[in-house]
Amino acid sequence: MVATYPSTSNNVDTSAQAAVLDDKDSTYSLLYFDTVGIAGPIRNILSLAGAQWTQLYPQDWENEDKLDKTSTLFEVMPVLYVHSKDGSQTVAIAECKSIELYLSEKYNLLGRNSYEKTLVRSFVSSTSSLWDDFISTVVNLKASAEVKQDQIVEYMTKKVPNWIRIHEQHLKANGLNGHYVGDTISLADLRAAALVDKILLFPSAANLITPETAPGLLKIKQVIDSDPKIIQWRESELFKSLRPTRALPQLPRAPGIKLNDRQGNKTGGV
């Protein structure tokens, strides 16, 4: 059986859990692979916020006993464990998008008001859809290498150019200032920059994302890449120990890494 959230029925008081999530002094443990993967924006948010957090790795994710998987809420990662300042309480947040939205709301990366928050969420949703499409039609597709290659070609020749075309118009409307909304980094910027990094791994992307075809997206990437807190994060031993993909050999583990204790990580792993 998977780990489940505590019951909230019958008017159960959840104010204690809410207090943990709302407290600016809470600390975090992030359970995910030793890769950049889909946790890239989450780690970037934690870095921009100056949050205190620990990286947790699964003990053996693919083991047939499934103890790592069933210790999570949906048998998937990432999972963010939020610890109260005194360490007495831990609240788990499952699913990448939910984690991103929680942290972005907490650390003011969603916009200044309800209008800006709606815009940011819209851009995030659009970008996330393109990435999710790649995961479902290529990465997780149970098919031959030939079929997968056909899917990649369609993705890179039709879907990515369409996303670039549309988003560049929105970025131009905001003045090509390196941001989707306003003048500061938002979750929309972080999501787009992460996707651009993924797209640029493909050789065919060299002609897709250029200063002529995607000035707005490249400006976003430049702004994020040059942020002092992002630079500091990328110079850390942990970041340098992350693999671009699980297909590559593991790198030496960085100091401070802990493992999933498979019991809710209430003490931040083992």
PDB file of C-alpha atoms in Angstrom:
ATOM      1  CA  MET A   1       0.000   0.000   0.000  1.00  0.00           C
ATOM      2  CA  VAL A   2       1.151   3.521  -0.738  1.00  0.00           C
ATOM      3  CA  ALA A   3       1.636   6.215   1.849  1.00  0.00           C
ATOM      4  CA  THR A   4      -1.507   8.314   2.152  1.00  0.00           C
ATOM      5  CA  TYR A   5      -2.369  11.759   3.395  1.00  0.00           C
ATOM      6  CA  PRO A   6      -3.984  11.917   6.852  1.00  0.00           C
ATOM      7  CA  SER A   7      -7.773  12.129   6.811  1.00  0.00           C
ATOM      8  CA  THR A   8      -9.281  15.592   6.464  1.00  0.00           C
ATOM      9  CA  SER A   9     -12.917  14.504   6.811  1.00  0.00           C
ATOM     10  CA  ASN A  10     -15.287  15.332   9.652  1.00  0.00           C
ATOM     11  CA  ASN A  11     -13.833  18.814  10.055  1.00  0.00           C
ATOM     12  CA  VAL A  12     -10.449  17.533  11.214  1.00  0.00           C
ATOM     13  CA  ASP A  13      -8.237  20.443  12.258  1.00  0.00           C
ATOM     14  CA  THR A  14      -5.455  20.829   9.670  1.00  0.00           C
ATOM     15  CA  SER A  15      -4.120  24.141  10.947  1.00  0.00           C
ATOM     16  CA  ALA A  16      -0.949  22.511  12.293  1.00  0.00           C
ATOM     17  CA  GLN A  17      -0.040  21.145   8.860  1.00  0.00           C
ATOM     18  CA  ALA A  18      -0.856  24.487   7.263  1.00  0.00           C
ATOM     19  CA  ALA A  19       1.393  26.250   9.758  1.00  0.00           C
ATOM     20  CA  VAL A  20       4.310  24.023   8.751  1.00  0.00           C
ATOM     21  CA  LEU A  21       3.745  24.782   5.073  1.00  0.00           C
ATOM     22  CA  ASP A  22       3.343  28.519   5.669  1.00  0.00           C
ATOM     23  CA  ASP A  23       6.340  28.996   7.967  1.00  0.00           C
ATOM     24  CA  LYS A  24       9.189  30.776   6.169  1.00  0.00           C
ATOM     25  CA  ASP A  25      11.653  29.025   8.491  1.00  0.00           C
ATOM     26  CA  SER A  26      10.574  25.515   7.531  1.00  0.00           C
ATOM     27  CA  THR A  27      13.272  23.265   6.091  1.00  0.00           C
ATOM     28  CA  TYR A  28      12.944  20.783   3.254  1.00  0.00           C
ATOM     29  CA  SER A  29      13.986  17.359   2.062  1.00  0.00           C
ATOM     30  CA  LEU A  30      13.586  16.650  -1.659  1.00  0.00           C
ATOM     31  CA  LEU A  31      13.266  13.027  -2.721  1.00  0.00           C
ATOM     32  CA  TYR A  32      14.337  12.492  -6.321  1.00  0.00           C
ATOM     33  CA  PHE A  33      16.900  10.743  -8.485  1.00  0.00           C
ATOM     34  CA  ASP A  34      20.519  11.883  -8.810  1.00  0.00           C
ATOM     35  CA  THR A  35      19.578  13.604 -12.062  1.00  0.00           C
ATOM     36  CA  VAL A  36      18.387  17.039 -13.115  1.00  0.00           C
ATOM     37  CA  GLY A  37      15.204  15.607 -14.615  1.00  0.00           C
ATOM     38  CA  ILE A  38      11.883  17.229 -13.812  1.00  0.00           C
ATOM     39  CA  ALA A  39      13.155  18.445 -10.440  1.00  0.00           C
ATOM     40  CA  GLY A  40      15.311  21.155 -12.011  1.00  0.00           C
ATOM     41  CA  PRO A  41      12.848  24.022 -11.442  1.00  0.00           C
ATOM     42  CA  ILE A  42      12.172  22.843  -7.878  1.00  0.00           C
ATOM     43  CA  ARG A  43      15.854  22.947  -6.989  1.00  0.00           C
ATOM     44  CA  ASN A  44      16.157  26.343  -8.667  1.00  0.00           C
ATOM     45  CA  ILE A  45      13.269  27.725  -6.603  1.00  0.00           C
ATOM     46  CA  LEU A  46      14.815  26.446  -3.377  1.00  0.00           C
ATOM     47  CA  SER A  47      18.095  28.072  -4.388  1.00  0.00           C
ATOM     48  CA  LEU A  48      16.505  31.403  -5.292  1.00  0.00           C
ATOM     49  CA  ALA A  49      14.645  31.380  -1.975  1.00  0.00           C
ATOM     50  CA  GLY A  50      17.794  30.687   0.007  1.00  0.00           C
ATOM     51  CA  ALA A  51      15.921  27.812   1.636  1.00  0.00           C
ATOM     52  CA  GLN A  52      17.577  25.182   3.792  1.00  0.00           C
ATOM     53  CA  TRP A  53      17.101  21.840   2.090  1.00  0.00           C
ATOM     54  CA  THR A  54      18.549  18.356   1.830  1.00  0.00           C
ATOM     55  CA  GLN A  55      18.628  16.060  -1.181  1.00  0.00           C
ATOM     56  CA  LEU A  56      17.222  12.575  -0.613  1.00  0.00           C
ATOM     57  CA  TYR A  57      17.841   9.697  -3.007  1.00  0.00           C
ATOM     58  CA  PRO A  58      15.778   6.505  -3.131  1.00  0.00           C
ATOM     59  CA  GLN A  59      17.532   3.474  -1.690  1.00  0.00           C
ATOM     60  CA  ASP A  60      16.655   1.262  -4.669  1.00  0.00           C
ATOM     61  CA  TRP A  61      13.834   2.646  -6.768  1.00  0.00           C
ATOM     62  CA  GLU A  62      13.587  -0.266  -9.200  1.00  0.00           C
ATOM     63  CA  ASN A  63      13.783  -3.006  -6.561  1.00  0.00           C
ATOM     64  CA  GLU A  64      10.962  -5.509  -6.895  1.00  0.00           C
ATOM     65  CA  ASP A  65      10.027  -5.029  -3.236  1.00  0.00           C
ATOM     66  CA  LYS A  66       8.847  -1.514  -4.221  1.00  0.00           C
ATOM     67  CA  LEU A  67       9.567  -0.205  -0.723  1.00  0.00           C
ATOM     68  CA  ASP A  68      10.833   3.107  -2.085  1.00  0.00           C
ATOM     69  CA  LYS A  69       7.814   3.527  -4.344  1.00  0.00           C
ATOM     70  CA  THR A  70       5.168   2.606  -1.793  1.00  0.00           C
ATOM     71  CA  SER A  71       6.700   4.996   0.730  1.00  0.00           C
ATOM     72  CA  THR A  72       5.613   7.852  -1.547  1.00  0.00           C
ATOM     73  CA  LEU A  73       2.095   9.142  -2.048  1.00  0.00           C
ATOM     74  CA  PHE A  74       1.653   8.118  -5.695  1.00  0.00           C
ATOM     75  CA  GLU A  75       4.616   5.776  -6.222  1.00  0.00           C
ATOM     76  CA  VAL A  76       6.420   8.539  -8.088  1.00  0.00           C
ATOM     77  CA  MET A  77       9.002  11.208  -7.405  1.00  0.00           C
ATOM     78  CA  PRO A  78       9.694  14.002  -6.679  1.00  0.00           C
ATOM     79  CA  VAL A  79       8.308  14.335  -3.175  1.00  0.00           C
ATOM     80  CA  LEU A  80       9.007  17.382  -1.034  1.00  0.00           C
ATOM     81  CA  TYR A  81       9.050  16.873   2.729  1.00  0.00           C
ATOM     82  CA  VAL A  82       8.471  20.118   4.621  1.00  0.00           C
ATOM     83  CA  HIS A  83       9.800  20.082   8.182  1.00  0.00           C
ATOM     84  CA  SER A  84       8.735  22.441  10.952  1.00  0.00           C
ATOM     85  CA  LYS A  85      11.458  24.642  12.417  1.00  0.00           C
ATOM     86  CA  ASP A  86      11.645  22.551  15.598  1.00  0.00           C
ATOM     87  CA  GLY A  87      11.585  19.298  13.634  1.00  0.00           C
ATOM     88  CA  SER A  88       8.459  18.008  15.356  1.00  0.00           C
ATOM     89  CA  GLN A  89       6.254  17.883  12.248  1.00  0.00           C
ATOM     90  CA  THR A  90       6.701  16.934   8.613  1.00  0.00           C
ATOM     91  CA  VAL A  91       4.263  17.453   5.745  1.00  0.00           C
ATOM     92  CA  ALA A  92       4.774  15.669   2.428  1.00  0.00           C
ATOM     93  CA  ILE A  93       3.896  17.271  -0.898  1.00  0.00           C
ATOM     94  CA  ALA A  94       3.619  15.009  -3.927  1.00  0.00           C
ATOM     95  CA  GLU A  95       3.696  15.726  -7.657  1.00  0.00           C
ATOM     96  CA  CYS A  96       6.083  18.084  -9.400  1.00  0.00           C
ATOM     97  CA  LYS A  97       3.589  20.764 -10.384  1.00  0.00           C
ATOM     98  CA  SER A  98       2.068  20.873  -6.910  1.00  0.00           C
ATOM     99  CA  ILE A  99       5.525  21.292  -5.351  1.00  0.00           C
ATOM    100  CA  GLU A 100       6.452  24.049  -7.786  1.00  0.00           C
ATOM    101  CA  LEU A 101       3.244  25.975  -7.165  1.00  0.00           C
ATOM    102  CA  TYR A 102       3.545  25.640  -3.391  1.00  0.00           C
ATOM    103  CA  LEU A 103       7.126  26.915  -3.327  1.00  0.00           C
ATOM    104  CA  SER A 104       6.446  29.634  -5.899  1.00  0.00           C
ATOM    105  CA  GLU A 105       3.497  30.944  -3.914  1.00  0.00           C
ATOM    106  CA  LYS A 106       5.507  30.879  -0.701  1.00  0.00           C
ATOM    107  CA  TYR A 107       8.519  32.641  -2.161  1.00  0.00           C
ATOM    108  CA  ASN A 108       6.718  35.165  -4.373  1.00  0.00           C
ATOM    109  CA  LEU A 109       7.447  33.626  -7.763  1.00  0.00           C
ATOM    110  CA  LEU A 110       3.851  33.647  -9.004  1.00  0.00           C
ATOM    111  CA  GLY A 111       3.248  37.366  -9.442  1.00  0.00           C
ATOM    112  CA  ARG A 112       2.135  40.329  -7.368  1.00  0.00           C
ATOM    113  CA  ASN A 113      -1.640  39.905  -7.585  1.00  0.00           C
ATOM    114  CA  SER A 114      -4.390  37.585  -8.804  1.00  0.00           C
ATOM    115  CA  TYR A 115      -4.093  38.831 -12.389  1.00  0.00           C
ATOM    116  CA  GLU A 116      -0.348  38.219 -12.594  1.00  0.00           C
ATOM    117  CA  LYS A 117      -0.724  34.865 -10.858  1.00  0.00           C
ATOM    118  CA  THR A 118      -3.277  33.831 -13.461  1.00  0.00           C
ATOM    119  CA  LEU A 119      -0.895  34.812 -16.254  1.00  0.00           C
ATOM    120  CA  VAL A 120       2.042  32.972 -14.701  1.00  0.00           C
ATOM    121  CA  ARG A 121      -0.023  29.829 -14.213  1.00  0.00           C
ATOM    122  CA  SER A 122      -1.215  30.010 -17.823  1.00  0.00           C
ATOM    123  CA  PHE A 123       2.320  30.210 -19.201  1.00  0.00           C
ATOM    124  CA  VAL A 124       3.453  27.453 -16.845  1.00  0.00           C
ATOM    125  CA  SER A 125       0.602  25.232 -18.000  1.00  0.00           C
ATOM    126  CA  SER A 126       1.415  25.785 -21.669  1.00  0.00           C
ATOM    127  CA  THR A 127       5.100  25.006 -21.197  1.00  0.00           C
ATOM    128  CA  SER A 128       4.382  22.029 -18.963  1.00  0.00           C
ATOM    129  CA  SER A 129       2.074  20.584 -21.599  1.00  0.00           C
ATOM    130  CA  LEU A 130       4.881  20.519 -24.149  1.00  0.00           C
ATOM    131  CA  TRP A 131       7.259  18.806 -21.732  1.00  0.00           C
ATOM    132  CA  ASP A 132       4.589  16.326 -20.610  1.00  0.00           C
ATOM    133  CA  ASP A 133       3.918  15.538 -24.254  1.00  0.00           C
ATOM    134  CA  PHE A 134       7.558  14.575 -24.748  1.00  0.00           C
ATOM    135  CA  ILE A 135       7.553  12.373 -21.652  1.00  0.00           C
ATOM    136  CA  SER A 136       4.427  10.508 -22.746  1.00  0.00           C
ATOM    137  CA  THR A 137       5.117  10.190 -26.485  1.00  0.00           C
ATOM    138  CA  VAL A 138       8.874   9.560 -26.364  1.00  0.00           C
ATOM    139  CA  VAL A 139      10.399   8.831 -22.958  1.00  0.00           C
ATOM    140  CA  ASN A 140       7.688   6.507 -21.644  1.00  0.00           C
ATOM    141  CA  LEU A 141       6.588   5.178 -25.022  1.00  0.00           C
ATOM    142  CA  LYS A 142       6.896   1.384 -25.185  1.00  0.00           C
ATOM    143  CA  ALA A 143       7.949   1.129 -28.814  1.00  0.00           C
ATOM    144  CA  SER A 144      10.886   0.425 -31.080  1.00  0.00           C
ATOM    145  CA  ALA A 145      13.764   2.873 -31.464  1.00  0.00           C
ATOM    146  CA  GLU A 146      12.495   3.630 -34.962  1.00  0.00           C
ATOM    147  CA  VAL A 147       9.043   4.607 -33.739  1.00  0.00           C
ATOM    148  CA  LYS A 148      10.540   6.705 -30.953  1.00  0.00           C
ATOM    149  CA  GLN A 149      12.735   8.497 -33.469  1.00  0.00           C
ATOM    150  CA  ASP A 150       9.666   9.326 -35.548  1.00  0.00           C
ATOM    151  CA  GLN A 151       8.048  10.806 -32.438  1.00  0.00           C
ATOM    152  CA  ILE A 152      11.150  12.895 -31.729  1.00  0.00           C
ATOM    153  CA  VAL A 153      11.130  14.223 -35.288  1.00  0.00           C
ATOM    154  CA  GLU A 154       7.485  15.245 -34.995  1.00  0.00           C
ATOM    155  CA  TYR A 155       8.141  16.819 -31.606  1.00  0.00           C
ATOM    156  CA  MET A 156      11.104  18.844 -32.842  1.00  0.00           C
ATOM    157  CA  THR A 157       9.681  19.835 -36.232  1.00  0.00           C
ATOM    158  CA  LYS A 158       6.070  20.596 -35.296  1.00  0.00           C
ATOM    159  CA  LYS A 159       5.366  20.862 -31.585  1.00  0.00           C
ATOM    160  CA  VAL A 160       8.466  22.741 -30.410  1.00  0.00           C
ATOM    161  CA  PRO A 161       8.389  25.332 -33.235  1.00  0.00           C
ATOM    162  CA  ASN A 162       4.722  26.000 -32.505  1.00  0.00           C
ATOM    163  CA  TRP A 163       5.473  26.548 -28.802  1.00  0.00           C
ATOM    164  CA  ILE A 164       8.362  28.868 -29.671  1.00  0.00           C
ATOM    165  CA  ARG A 165       6.258  30.868 -32.139  1.00  0.00           C
ATOM    166  CA  ILE A 166       3.429  31.441 -29.681  1.00  0.00           C
ATOM    167  CA  HIS A 167       5.534  32.139 -26.614  1.00  0.00           C
ATOM    168  CA  GLU A 168       7.815  34.554 -28.447  1.00  0.00           C
ATOM    169  CA  GLN A 169       4.773  36.701 -29.217  1.00  0.00           C
ATOM    170  CA  HIS A 170       3.865  36.851 -25.530  1.00  0.00           C
ATOM    171  CA  LEU A 171       7.452  37.624 -24.532  1.00  0.00           C
ATOM    172  CA  LYS A 172       7.617  40.391 -27.125  1.00  0.00           C
ATOM    173  CA  ALA A 173       4.414  41.850 -25.689  1.00  0.00           C
ATOM    174  CA  ASN A 174       6.169  42.062 -22.302  1.00  0.00           C
ATOM    175  CA  GLY A 175       9.107  43.926 -23.792  1.00  0.00           C
ATOM    176  CA  LEU A 176      11.572  41.047 -24.277  1.00  0.00           C
ATOM    177  CA  ASN A 177      12.882  41.808 -20.795  1.00  0.00           C
ATOM    178  CA  GLY A 178      13.646  38.209 -19.863  1.00  0.00           C
ATOM    179  CA  HIS A 179      10.357  37.624 -18.080  1.00  0.00           C
ATOM    180  CA  TYR A 180       6.878  36.442 -18.990  1.00  0.00           C
ATOM    181  CA  VAL A 181       5.193  38.600 -16.363  1.00  0.00           C
ATOM    182  CA  GLY A 182       6.502  41.769 -14.770  1.00  0.00           C
ATOM    183  CA  ASP A 183      10.204  42.366 -14.296  1.00  0.00           C
ATOM    184  CA  THR A 184      11.267  39.590 -11.939  1.00  0.00           C
ATOM    185  CA  ILE A 185      11.809  35.843 -12.165  1.00  0.00           C
ATOM    186  CA  SER A 186       8.630  33.805 -11.945  1.00  0.00           C
ATOM    187  CA  LEU A 187       7.795  30.121 -12.167  1.00  0.00           C
ATOM    188  CA  ALA A 188       6.878  30.705 -15.817  1.00  0.00           C
ATOM    189  CA  ASP A 189      10.452  31.806 -16.518  1.00  0.00           C
ATOM    190  CA  LEU A 190      11.965  28.882 -14.619  1.00  0.00           C
ATOM    191  CA  ARG A 191       9.761  26.366 -16.402  1.00  0.00           C
ATOM    192  CA  ALA A 192      10.533  27.782 -19.844  1.00  0.00           C
ATOM    193  CA  ALA A 193      14.284  27.944 -19.203  1.00  0.00           C
ATOM    194  CA  ALA A 194      14.273  24.319 -18.053  1.00  0.00           C
ATOM    195  CA  LEU A 195      12.455  23.257 -21.215  1.00  0.00           C
ATOM    196  CA  VAL A 196      14.830  25.242 -23.419  1.00  0.00           C
ATOM    197  CA  ASP A 197      17.748  23.449 -21.764  1.00  0.00           C
ATOM    198  CA  LYS A 198      16.111  20.101 -22.563  1.00  0.00           C
ATOM    199  CA  ILE A 199      15.386  21.060 -26.162  1.00  0.00           C
ATOM    200  CA  LEU A 200      18.947  22.246 -26.716  1.00  0.00           C
ATOM    201  CA  LEU A 201      20.213  18.745 -25.943  1.00  0.00           C
ATOM    202  CA  PHE A 202      18.946  17.720 -29.384  1.00  0.00           C
ATOM    203  CA  PRO A 203      21.280  18.548 -32.311  1.00  0.00           C
ATOM    204  CA  SER A 204      18.317  19.678 -34.409  1.00  0.00           C
ATOM    205  CA  ALA A 205      17.591  22.423 -31.883  1.00  0.00           C
ATOM    206  CA  ALA A 206      20.552  24.449 -33.137  1.00  0.00           C
ATOM    207  CA  ASN A 207      18.346  25.995 -35.820  1.00  0.00           C
ATOM    208  CA  LEU A 208      15.217  26.158 -33.673  1.00  0.00           C
ATOM    209  CA  ILE A 209      16.367  28.308 -30.780  1.00  0.00           C
ATOM    210  CA  THR A 210      18.528  31.149 -32.054  1.00  0.00           C
ATOM    211  CA  PRO A 211      18.736  34.899 -31.373  1.00  0.00           C
ATOM    212  CA  GLU A 212      16.629  35.386 -34.492  1.00  0.00           C
ATOM    213  CA  THR A 213      13.952  32.764 -33.852  1.00  0.00           C
ATOM    214  CA  ALA A 214      13.718  32.848 -30.054  1.00  0.00           C
ATOM    215  CA  PRO A 215      15.156  36.076 -28.615  1.00  0.00           C
ATOM    216  CA  GLY A 216      12.647  36.122 -25.767  1.00  0.00           C
ATOM    217  CA  LEU A 217      13.318  32.577 -24.608  1.00  0.00           C
ATOM    218  CA  LEU A 218      17.067  33.057 -24.839  1.00  0.00           C
ATOM    219  CA  LYS A 219      16.764  36.259 -22.808  1.00  0.00           C
ATOM    220  CA  ILE A 220      14.883  34.336 -20.110  1.00  0.00           C
ATOM    221  CA  LYS A 221      17.601  31.693 -20.075  1.00  0.00           C
ATOM    222  CA  GLN A 222      20.276  34.405 -19.843  1.00  0.00           C
ATOM    223  CA  VAL A 223      18.550  36.117 -16.906  1.00  0.00           C
ATOM    224  CA  ILE A 224      18.218  32.876 -14.966  1.00  0.00           C
ATOM    225  CA  ASP A 225      21.697  31.603 -15.825  1.00  0.00           C
ATOM    226  CA  SER A 226      23.245  34.863 -14.607  1.00  0.00           C
ATOM    227  CA  ASP A 227      21.331  35.105 -11.325  1.00  0.00           C
ATOM    228  CA  PRO A 228      23.881  35.015  -8.457  1.00  0.00           C
ATOM    229  CA  LYS A 229      21.891  32.450  -6.458  1.00  0.00           C
ATOM    230  CA  ILE A 230      21.510  30.180  -9.471  1.00  0.00           C
ATOM    231  CA  ILE A 231      25.226  30.507 -10.195  1.00  0.00           C
ATOM    232  CA  GLN A 232      26.006  29.593  -6.587  1.00  0.00           C
ATOM    233  CA  TRP A 233      23.736  26.550  -6.816  1.00  0.00           C
ATOM    234  CA  ARG A 234      25.340  25.369 -10.045  1.00  0.00           C
ATOM    235  CA  GLU A 235      28.781  25.696  -8.511  1.00  0.00           C
ATOM    236  CA  SER A 236      27.792  23.429  -5.612  1.00  0.00           C
ATOM    237  CA  GLU A 237      29.043  19.863  -5.290  1.00  0.00           C
ATOM    238  CA  LEU A 238      25.481  18.582  -5.305  1.00  0.00           C
ATOM    239  CA  PHE A 239      24.610  20.175  -8.625  1.00  0.00           C
ATOM    240  CA  LYS A 240      27.839  18.928 -10.204  1.00  0.00           C
ATOM    241  CA  SER A 241      27.026  15.400  -9.035  1.00  0.00           C
ATOM    242  CA  LEU A 242      23.677  15.340 -10.869  1.00  0.00           C
ATOM    243  CA  ARG A 243      23.481  13.388 -14.119  1.00  0.00           C
ATOM    244  CA  PRO A 244      21.680  14.855 -17.144  1.00  0.00           C
ATOM    245  CA  THR A 245      19.931  11.501 -17.536  1.00  0.00           C
ATOM    246  CA  ARG A 246      19.728   8.171 -15.730  1.00  0.00           C
ATOM    247  CA  ALA A 247      21.105   6.538 -18.878  1.00  0.00           C
ATOM    248  CA  LEU A 248      24.551   7.883 -17.958  1.00  0.00           C
ATOM    249  CA  PRO A 249      26.810   6.321 -15.301  1.00  0.00           C
ATOM    250  CA  GLN A 250      26.378   7.542 -11.743  1.00  0.00           C
ATOM    251  CA  LEU A 251      28.739  10.233 -10.501  1.00  0.00           C
ATOM    252  CA  PRO A 252      30.408  10.325  -7.069  1.00  0.00           C
ATOM    253  CA  ARG A 253      27.825  11.241  -4.461  1.00  0.00           C
ATOM    254  CA  ALA A 254      28.072  14.766  -3.053  1.00  0.00           C
ATOM    255  CA  PRO A 255      28.435  15.338   0.703  1.00  0.00           C
ATOM    256  CA  GLY A 256      25.234  15.787   2.687  1.00  0.00           C
ATOM    257  CA  ILE A 257      23.112  13.453   0.590  1.00  0.00           C
ATOM    258  CA  LYS A 258      20.669  11.286   2.526  1.00  0.00           C
ATOM    259  CA  LEU A 259      18.515   8.324   1.563  1.00  0.00           C
ATOM    260  CA  ASN A 260      14.778   7.806   1.695  1.00  0.00           C
ATOM    261  CA  ASP A 261      13.996   6.202   5.065  1.00  0.00           C
ATOM    262  CA  ARG A 262      10.820   4.752   3.512  1.00  0.00           C
ATOM    263  CA  GLN A 263       8.819   5.877   6.539  1.00  0.00           C
ATOM    264  CA  GLY A 264       7.912   9.442   5.642  1.00  0.00           C
ATOM    265  CA  ASN A 265      11.331  11.027   6.207  1.00  0.00           C
ATOM    266  CA  LYS A 266      10.134  12.815   9.316  1.00  0.00           C
ATOM    267  CA  THR A 267      13.739  13.252  10.412  1.00  0.00           C
ATOM    268  CA  GLY A 268      15.016  14.150   6.957  1.00  0.00           C
ATOM    269  CA  GLY A 269      16.076  10.727   5.701  1.00  0.00           C
ATOM    270  CA  VAL A 270      18.862   8.366   6.712  1.00  0.00           C
TER     271      VAL A 270
END
